[in-house]
Tab-separated table of C-alpha atoms and ligand atoms in Angstrom:
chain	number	residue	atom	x	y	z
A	17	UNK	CA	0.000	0.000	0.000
A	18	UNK	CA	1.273	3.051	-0.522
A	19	UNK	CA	0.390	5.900	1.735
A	20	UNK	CA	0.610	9.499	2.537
A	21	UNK	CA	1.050	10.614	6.031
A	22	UNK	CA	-0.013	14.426	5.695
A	23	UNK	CA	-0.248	16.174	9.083
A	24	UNK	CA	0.671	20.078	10.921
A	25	UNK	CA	2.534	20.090	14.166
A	26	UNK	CA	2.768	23.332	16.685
A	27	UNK	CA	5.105	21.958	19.462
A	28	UNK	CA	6.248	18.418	17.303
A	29	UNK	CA	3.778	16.462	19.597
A	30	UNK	CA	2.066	15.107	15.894
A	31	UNK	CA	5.430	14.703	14.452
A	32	UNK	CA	6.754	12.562	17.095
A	33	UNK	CA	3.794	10.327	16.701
A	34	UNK	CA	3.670	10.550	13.223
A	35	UNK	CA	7.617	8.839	13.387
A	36	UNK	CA	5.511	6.267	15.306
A	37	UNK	CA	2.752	5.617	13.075
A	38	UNK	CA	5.303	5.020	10.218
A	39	UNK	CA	7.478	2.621	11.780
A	40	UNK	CA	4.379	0.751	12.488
A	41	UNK	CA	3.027	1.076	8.980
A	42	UNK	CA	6.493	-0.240	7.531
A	43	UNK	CA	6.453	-3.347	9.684
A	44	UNK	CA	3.353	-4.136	7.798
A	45	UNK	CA	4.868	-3.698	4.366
A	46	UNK	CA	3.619	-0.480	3.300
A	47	UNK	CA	4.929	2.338	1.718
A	48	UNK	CA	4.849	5.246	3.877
A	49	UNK	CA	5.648	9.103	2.588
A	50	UNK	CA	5.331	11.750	5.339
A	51	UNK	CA	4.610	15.455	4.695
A	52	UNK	CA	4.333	17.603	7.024
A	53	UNK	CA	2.315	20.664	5.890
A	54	UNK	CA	4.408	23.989	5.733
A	55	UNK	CA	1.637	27.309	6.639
A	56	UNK	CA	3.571	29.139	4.053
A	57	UNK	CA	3.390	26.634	1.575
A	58	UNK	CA	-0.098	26.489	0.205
A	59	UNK	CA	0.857	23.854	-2.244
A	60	UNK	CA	-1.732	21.355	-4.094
A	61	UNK	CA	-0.359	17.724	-3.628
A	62	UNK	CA	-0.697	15.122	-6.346
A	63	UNK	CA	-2.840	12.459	-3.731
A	64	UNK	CA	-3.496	10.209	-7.234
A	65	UNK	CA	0.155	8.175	-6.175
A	66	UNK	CA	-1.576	6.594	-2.926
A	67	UNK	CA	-3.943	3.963	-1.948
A	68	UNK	CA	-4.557	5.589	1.703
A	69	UNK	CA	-3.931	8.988	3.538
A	70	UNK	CA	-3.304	9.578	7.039
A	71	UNK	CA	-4.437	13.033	8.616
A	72	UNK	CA	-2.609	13.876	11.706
A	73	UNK	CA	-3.314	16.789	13.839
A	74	UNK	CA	-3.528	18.654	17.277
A	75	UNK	CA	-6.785	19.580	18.516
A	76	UNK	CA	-7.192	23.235	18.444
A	77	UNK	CA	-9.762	24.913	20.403
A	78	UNK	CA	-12.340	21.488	19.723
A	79	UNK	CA	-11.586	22.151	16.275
A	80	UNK	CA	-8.964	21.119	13.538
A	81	UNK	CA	-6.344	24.192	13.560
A	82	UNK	CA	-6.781	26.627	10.615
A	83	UNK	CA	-3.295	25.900	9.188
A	84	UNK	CA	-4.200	22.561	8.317
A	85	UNK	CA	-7.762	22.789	7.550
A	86	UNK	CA	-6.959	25.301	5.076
A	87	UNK	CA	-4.009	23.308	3.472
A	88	UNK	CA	-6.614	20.216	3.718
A	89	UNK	CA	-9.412	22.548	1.790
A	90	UNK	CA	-6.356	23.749	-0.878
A	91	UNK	CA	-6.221	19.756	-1.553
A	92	UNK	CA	-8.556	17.552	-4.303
A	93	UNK	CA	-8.939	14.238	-2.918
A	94	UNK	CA	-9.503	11.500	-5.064
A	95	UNK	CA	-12.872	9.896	-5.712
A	96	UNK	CA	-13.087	6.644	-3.133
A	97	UNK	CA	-9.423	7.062	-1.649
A	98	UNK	CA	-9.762	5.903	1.495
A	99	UNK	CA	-8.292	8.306	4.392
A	100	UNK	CA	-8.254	7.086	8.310
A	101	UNK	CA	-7.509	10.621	10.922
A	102	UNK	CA	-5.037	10.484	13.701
A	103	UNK	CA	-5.898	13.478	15.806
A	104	UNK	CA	-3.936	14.326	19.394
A	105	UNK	CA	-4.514	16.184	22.628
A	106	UNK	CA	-4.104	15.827	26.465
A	107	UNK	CA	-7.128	15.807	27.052
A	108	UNK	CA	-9.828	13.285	26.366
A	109	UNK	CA	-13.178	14.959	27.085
A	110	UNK	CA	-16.005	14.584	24.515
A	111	UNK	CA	-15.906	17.799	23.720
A	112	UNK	CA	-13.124	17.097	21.618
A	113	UNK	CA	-15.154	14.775	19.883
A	114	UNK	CA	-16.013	16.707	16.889
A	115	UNK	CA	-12.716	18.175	16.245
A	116	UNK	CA	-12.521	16.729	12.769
A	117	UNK	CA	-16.306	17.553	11.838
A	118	UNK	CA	-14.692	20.515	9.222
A	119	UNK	CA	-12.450	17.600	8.084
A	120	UNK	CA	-14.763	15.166	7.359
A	121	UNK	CA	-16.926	17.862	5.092
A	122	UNK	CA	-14.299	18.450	3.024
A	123	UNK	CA	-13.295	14.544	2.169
A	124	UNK	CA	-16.968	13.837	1.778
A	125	UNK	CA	-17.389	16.676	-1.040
A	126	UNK	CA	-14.514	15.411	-2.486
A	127	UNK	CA	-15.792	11.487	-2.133
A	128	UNK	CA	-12.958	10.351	-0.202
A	129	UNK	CA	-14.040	7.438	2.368
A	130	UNK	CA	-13.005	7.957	5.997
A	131	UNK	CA	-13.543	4.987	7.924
A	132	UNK	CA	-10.753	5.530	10.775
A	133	UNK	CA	-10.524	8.059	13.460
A	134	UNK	CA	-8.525	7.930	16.405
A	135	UNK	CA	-7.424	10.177	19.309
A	136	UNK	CA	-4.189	9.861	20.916
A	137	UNK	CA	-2.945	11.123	24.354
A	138	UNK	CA	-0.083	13.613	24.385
A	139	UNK	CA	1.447	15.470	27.038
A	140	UNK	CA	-0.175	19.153	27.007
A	141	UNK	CA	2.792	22.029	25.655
A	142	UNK	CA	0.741	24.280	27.439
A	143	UNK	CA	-0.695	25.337	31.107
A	144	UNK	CA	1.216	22.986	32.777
A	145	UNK	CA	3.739	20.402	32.622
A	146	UNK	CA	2.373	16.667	32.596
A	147	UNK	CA	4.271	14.450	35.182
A	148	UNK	CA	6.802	12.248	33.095
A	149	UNK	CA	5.617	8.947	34.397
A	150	UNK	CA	2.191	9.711	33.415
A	151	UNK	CA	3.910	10.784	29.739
A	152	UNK	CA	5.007	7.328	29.814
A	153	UNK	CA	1.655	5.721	30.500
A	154	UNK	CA	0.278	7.559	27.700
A	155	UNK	CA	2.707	6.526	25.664
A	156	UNK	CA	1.922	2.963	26.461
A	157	UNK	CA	-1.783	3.779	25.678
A	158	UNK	CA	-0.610	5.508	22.429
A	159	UNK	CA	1.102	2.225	21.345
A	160	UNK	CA	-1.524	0.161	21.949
A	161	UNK	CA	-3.722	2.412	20.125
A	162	UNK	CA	-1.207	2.089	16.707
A	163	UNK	CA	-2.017	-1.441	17.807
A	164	UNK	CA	-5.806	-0.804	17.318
A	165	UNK	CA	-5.234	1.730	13.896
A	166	UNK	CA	-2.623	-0.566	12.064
A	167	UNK	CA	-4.792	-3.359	12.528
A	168	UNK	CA	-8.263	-2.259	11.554
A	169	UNK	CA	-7.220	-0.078	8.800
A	170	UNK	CA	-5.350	-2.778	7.313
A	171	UNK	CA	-8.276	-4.948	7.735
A	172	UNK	CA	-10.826	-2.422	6.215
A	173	UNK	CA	-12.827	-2.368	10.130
A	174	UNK	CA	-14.057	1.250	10.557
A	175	UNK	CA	-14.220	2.494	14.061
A	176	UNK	CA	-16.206	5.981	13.067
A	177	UNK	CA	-18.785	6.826	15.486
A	178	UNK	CA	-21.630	9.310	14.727
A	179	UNK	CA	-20.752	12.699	16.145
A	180	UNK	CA	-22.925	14.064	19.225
A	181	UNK	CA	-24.810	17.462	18.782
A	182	UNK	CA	-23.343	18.442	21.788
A	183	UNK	CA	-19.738	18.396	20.757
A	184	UNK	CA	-21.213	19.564	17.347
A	185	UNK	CA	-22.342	22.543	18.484
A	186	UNK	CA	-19.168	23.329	20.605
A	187	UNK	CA	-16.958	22.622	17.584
A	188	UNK	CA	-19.071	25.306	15.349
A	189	UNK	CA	-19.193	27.772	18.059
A	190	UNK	CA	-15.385	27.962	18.956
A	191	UNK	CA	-13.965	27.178	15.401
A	192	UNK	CA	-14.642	31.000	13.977
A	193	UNK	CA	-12.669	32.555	16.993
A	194	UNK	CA	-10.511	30.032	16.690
A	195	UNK	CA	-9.151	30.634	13.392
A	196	UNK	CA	-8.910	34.143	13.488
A	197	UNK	CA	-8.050	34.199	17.322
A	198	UNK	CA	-3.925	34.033	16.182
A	199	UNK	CA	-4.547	37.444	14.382
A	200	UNK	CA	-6.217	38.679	17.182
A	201	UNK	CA	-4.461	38.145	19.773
A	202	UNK	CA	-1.081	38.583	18.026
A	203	UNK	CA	-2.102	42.441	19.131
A	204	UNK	CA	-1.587	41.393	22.955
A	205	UNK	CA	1.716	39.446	22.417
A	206	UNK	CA	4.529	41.103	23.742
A	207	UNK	CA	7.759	40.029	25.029
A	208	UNK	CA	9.472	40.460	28.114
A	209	UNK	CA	12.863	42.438	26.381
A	210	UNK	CA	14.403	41.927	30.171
A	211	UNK	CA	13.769	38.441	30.528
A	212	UNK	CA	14.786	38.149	26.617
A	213	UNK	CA	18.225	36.458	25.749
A	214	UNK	CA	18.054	37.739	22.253
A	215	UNK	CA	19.027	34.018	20.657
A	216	UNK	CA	15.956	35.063	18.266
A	217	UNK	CA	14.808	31.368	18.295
A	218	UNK	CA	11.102	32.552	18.040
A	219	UNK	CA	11.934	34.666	14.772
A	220	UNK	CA	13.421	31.974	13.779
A	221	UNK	CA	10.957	29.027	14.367
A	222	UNK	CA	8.123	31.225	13.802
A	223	UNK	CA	6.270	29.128	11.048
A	224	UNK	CA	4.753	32.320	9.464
A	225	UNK	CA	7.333	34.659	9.696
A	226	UNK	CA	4.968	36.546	11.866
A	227	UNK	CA	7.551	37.546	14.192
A	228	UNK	CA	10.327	40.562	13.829
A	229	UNK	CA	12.905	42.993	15.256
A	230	UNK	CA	11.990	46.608	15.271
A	231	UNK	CA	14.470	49.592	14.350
A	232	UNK	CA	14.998	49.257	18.202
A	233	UNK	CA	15.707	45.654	18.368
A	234	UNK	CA	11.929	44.912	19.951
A	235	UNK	CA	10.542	42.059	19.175
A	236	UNK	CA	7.097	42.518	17.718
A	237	UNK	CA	4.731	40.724	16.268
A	238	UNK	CA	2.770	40.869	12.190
A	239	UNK	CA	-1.145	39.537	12.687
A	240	UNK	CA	-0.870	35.775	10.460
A	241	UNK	CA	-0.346	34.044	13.558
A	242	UNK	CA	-1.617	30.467	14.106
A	243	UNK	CA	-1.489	29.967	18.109
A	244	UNK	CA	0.967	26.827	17.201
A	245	UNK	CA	2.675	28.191	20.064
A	246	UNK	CA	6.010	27.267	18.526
A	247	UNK	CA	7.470	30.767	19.917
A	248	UNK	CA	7.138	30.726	23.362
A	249	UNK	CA	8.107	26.558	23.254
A	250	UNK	CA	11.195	27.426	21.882
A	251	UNK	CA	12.030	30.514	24.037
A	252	UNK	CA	14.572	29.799	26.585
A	253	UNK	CA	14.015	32.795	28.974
A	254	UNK	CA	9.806	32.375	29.395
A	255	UNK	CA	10.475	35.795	27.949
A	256	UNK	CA	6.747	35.531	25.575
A	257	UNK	CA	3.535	36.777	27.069
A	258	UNK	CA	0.666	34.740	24.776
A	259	UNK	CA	-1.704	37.710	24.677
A	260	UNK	CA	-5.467	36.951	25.752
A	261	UNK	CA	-4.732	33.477	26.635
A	262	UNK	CA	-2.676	34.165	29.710
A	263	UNK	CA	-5.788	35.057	31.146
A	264	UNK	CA	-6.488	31.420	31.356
A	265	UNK	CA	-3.559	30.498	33.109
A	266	UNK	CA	-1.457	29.494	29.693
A	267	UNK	CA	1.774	29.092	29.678
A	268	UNK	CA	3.912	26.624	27.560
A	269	UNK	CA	6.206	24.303	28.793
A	270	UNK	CA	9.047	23.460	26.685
A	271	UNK	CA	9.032	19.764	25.224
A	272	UNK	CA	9.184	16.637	26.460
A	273	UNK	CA	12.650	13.964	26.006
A	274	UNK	CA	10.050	11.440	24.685
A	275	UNK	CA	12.954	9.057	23.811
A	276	UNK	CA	14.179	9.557	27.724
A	277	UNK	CA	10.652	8.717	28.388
A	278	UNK	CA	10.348	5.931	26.982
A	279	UNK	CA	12.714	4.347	28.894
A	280	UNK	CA	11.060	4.971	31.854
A	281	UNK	CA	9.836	1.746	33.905
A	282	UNK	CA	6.282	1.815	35.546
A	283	UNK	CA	5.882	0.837	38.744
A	284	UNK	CA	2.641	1.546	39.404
A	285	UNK	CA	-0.187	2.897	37.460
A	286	UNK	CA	-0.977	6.279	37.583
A	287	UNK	CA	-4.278	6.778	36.120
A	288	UNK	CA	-6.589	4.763	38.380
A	289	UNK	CA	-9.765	4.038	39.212
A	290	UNK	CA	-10.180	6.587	41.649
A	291	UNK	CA	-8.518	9.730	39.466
A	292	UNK	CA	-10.190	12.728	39.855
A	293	UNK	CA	-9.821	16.348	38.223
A	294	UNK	CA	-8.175	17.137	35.230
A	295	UNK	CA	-7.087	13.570	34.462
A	296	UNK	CA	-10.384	11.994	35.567
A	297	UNK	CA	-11.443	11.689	31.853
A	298	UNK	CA	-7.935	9.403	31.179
A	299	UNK	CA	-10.143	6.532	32.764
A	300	UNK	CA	-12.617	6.494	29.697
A	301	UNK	CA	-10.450	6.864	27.181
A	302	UNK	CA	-8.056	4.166	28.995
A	303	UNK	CA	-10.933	1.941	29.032
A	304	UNK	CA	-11.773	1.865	26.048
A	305	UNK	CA	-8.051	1.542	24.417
A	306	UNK	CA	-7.876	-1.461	26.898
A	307	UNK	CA	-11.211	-3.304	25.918
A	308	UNK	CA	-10.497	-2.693	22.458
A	309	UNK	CA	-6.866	-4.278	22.468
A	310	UNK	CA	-8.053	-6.676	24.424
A	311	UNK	CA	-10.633	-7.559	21.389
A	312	UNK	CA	-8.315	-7.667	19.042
A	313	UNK	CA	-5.237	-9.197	20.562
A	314	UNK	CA	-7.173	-11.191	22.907
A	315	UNK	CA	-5.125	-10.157	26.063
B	55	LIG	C1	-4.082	27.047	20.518
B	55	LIG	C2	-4.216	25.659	21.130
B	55	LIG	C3	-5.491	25.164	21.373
B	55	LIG	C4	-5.666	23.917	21.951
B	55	LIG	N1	-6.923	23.445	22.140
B	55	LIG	C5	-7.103	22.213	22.658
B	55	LIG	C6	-8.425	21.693	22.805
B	55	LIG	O1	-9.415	22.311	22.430
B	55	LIG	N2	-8.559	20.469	23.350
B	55	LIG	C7	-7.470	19.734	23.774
B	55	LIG	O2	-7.661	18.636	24.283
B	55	LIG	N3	-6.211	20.198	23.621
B	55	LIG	C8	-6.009	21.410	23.059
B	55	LIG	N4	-4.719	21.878	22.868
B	55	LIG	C9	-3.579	21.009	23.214
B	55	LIG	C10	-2.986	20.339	21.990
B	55	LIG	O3	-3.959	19.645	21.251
B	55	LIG	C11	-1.904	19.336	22.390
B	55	LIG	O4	-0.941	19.960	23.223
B	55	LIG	C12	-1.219	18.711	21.185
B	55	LIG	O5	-0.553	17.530	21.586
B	55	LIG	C13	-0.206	19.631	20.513
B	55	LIG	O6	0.317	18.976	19.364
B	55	LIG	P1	1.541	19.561	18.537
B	55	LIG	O7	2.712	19.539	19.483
B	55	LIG	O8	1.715	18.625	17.385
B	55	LIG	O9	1.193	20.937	18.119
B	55	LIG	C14	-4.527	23.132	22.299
B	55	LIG	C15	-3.233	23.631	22.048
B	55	LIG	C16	-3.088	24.877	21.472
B	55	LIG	C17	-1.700	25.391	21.219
């Protein structure tokens, strides 16, 4: 088979899974061609050369993010191809559950069949950092989930589920601020020129160019930004104030080591049973990775 993995990335979360997903799809004997869509680069993609697409993304404000759903909308599918959807957050709730409803209207106009979605667990970039022994747990979920994907897309099983209104309705709501919310808010960034160590890594990572010295060496801002939050993950000095959504409590984090990760040994879980809070929605999603596997694999 010969397939296109076409996804965006903010803070490399997708891209690190999207190494995974690969690997996996070469131990089966396909073909696998990985592009990783460039904001500036608008470009339409011959998809005729492949049997089967992957679409890999972060979830965005319950929503695709508006750098890839516009490259995805630039794009003509071909009639029938058949295209599975390997979306990523940290968290699980179902209000992410329509994230990919913009998605799916586009393949079905162009008569692609999408028969596969799945929702992996990575460690949030932003608010706060995720304890690195939970990282590794999802991790272990996330590989049981390439499990689940390699095997019933190989197989032809779909897995879609009809969409709830409810997450429906959140999806439409937040997906119009959320596209133009980078241009927005790119008003409110400013940077701390103090804290700032002036290594210009968030000029330079900046996947819009939407980021600049002034005549006085300020760092300012243009208005095409996409919220990838790619500037302040690279900054070394926490020097980048993220406009309107510091009022949240934002703040990113810096990346993980996922290859140190990785070789971290469990001793214990640390989702359980009795998790409450922010992670108390792990248990679902857990649940069902677990029951499915255990379908399949018979473990
Ligand atoms: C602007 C923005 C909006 C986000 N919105 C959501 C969201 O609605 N739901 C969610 O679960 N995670 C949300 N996240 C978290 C990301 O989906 C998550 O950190 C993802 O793994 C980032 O992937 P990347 O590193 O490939 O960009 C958001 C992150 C950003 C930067």
């Amino acid at each position: 088979m010969n397939c296109l993995l076409l996804y965006f990335t903010g803070t490399f979360n997708t891209r690190y899974l999207t190494g995974k997903l690969k690997e996996r799809l070469e131990a089966i004997g396909w073909n696998i061609t990985t592009y990783e869509i460039d904001p500036l680069n608008n470009e339409r993609l011959d998809l005729s050369a492949y049997d089967i697409i992957g679409l890999g993304y972060p979830i965005h404000g319950y929503c695709a993010p508006w750098a890839f759903l516009k490259f995805i909308r630039k794009q003509k599918f071909p009639k029938k191809i058949r295209v599975f959807i390997y979306k990523n957050s940290g968290e699980t709730e179902h209000a992410n559950d329509a994230s990919s409803k913009y998605v799916l209207r586009k393949l079905r106009r162009d008569g692609a069949v999408t028969k596969n979605e799945y929702h992996f667990l990575m460690p949030y970039n932003i608010h706060f950092r995720f304890d690195e022994n939970l990282v590794k747990e999802m991790l272990v979920m996330d590989d049981k989930l390439l499990d689940i994907l390699v095997y019933e897309v190989s197989h032809g099983i779909s897995n879609i589920q009809p969409m709830k209104l409810w997450p429906r309705i959140v999806s439409a709501v937040v997906s119009r601020p959320q596209y133009i919310g980078g241009d927005v808010n790119s008003f409110l960034y400013k940077v701390d020129m103090d804290k700032c160590k002036g290594c210009d890594q968030c000029i330079k990572r900046c996947p819009t160019k939407n980021i600049y010295r002034d005549a006085e060496g300020t760092i300012r801002f243009h208005h095409h930004c996409l919220m990838c939050m790619r500037c302040s993950f690279y900054c070394p000095a926490d020097a980048i104030h993220i406009g309107f959504l510091e009022q949240w409590g934002w703040k990113v984090n810096g990346g993980y080591d996922f290859r140190k990760i990785e070789g971290i040994k469990l001793t214990a879980p640390v989702i359980t049973d009795r998790t409450e809070g922010f992670f108390h929605c792990y248990i679902e999603s857990y649940g069902k990775i677990n029951r499915r596997h255990g379908e399949i694999f018979g473990e």
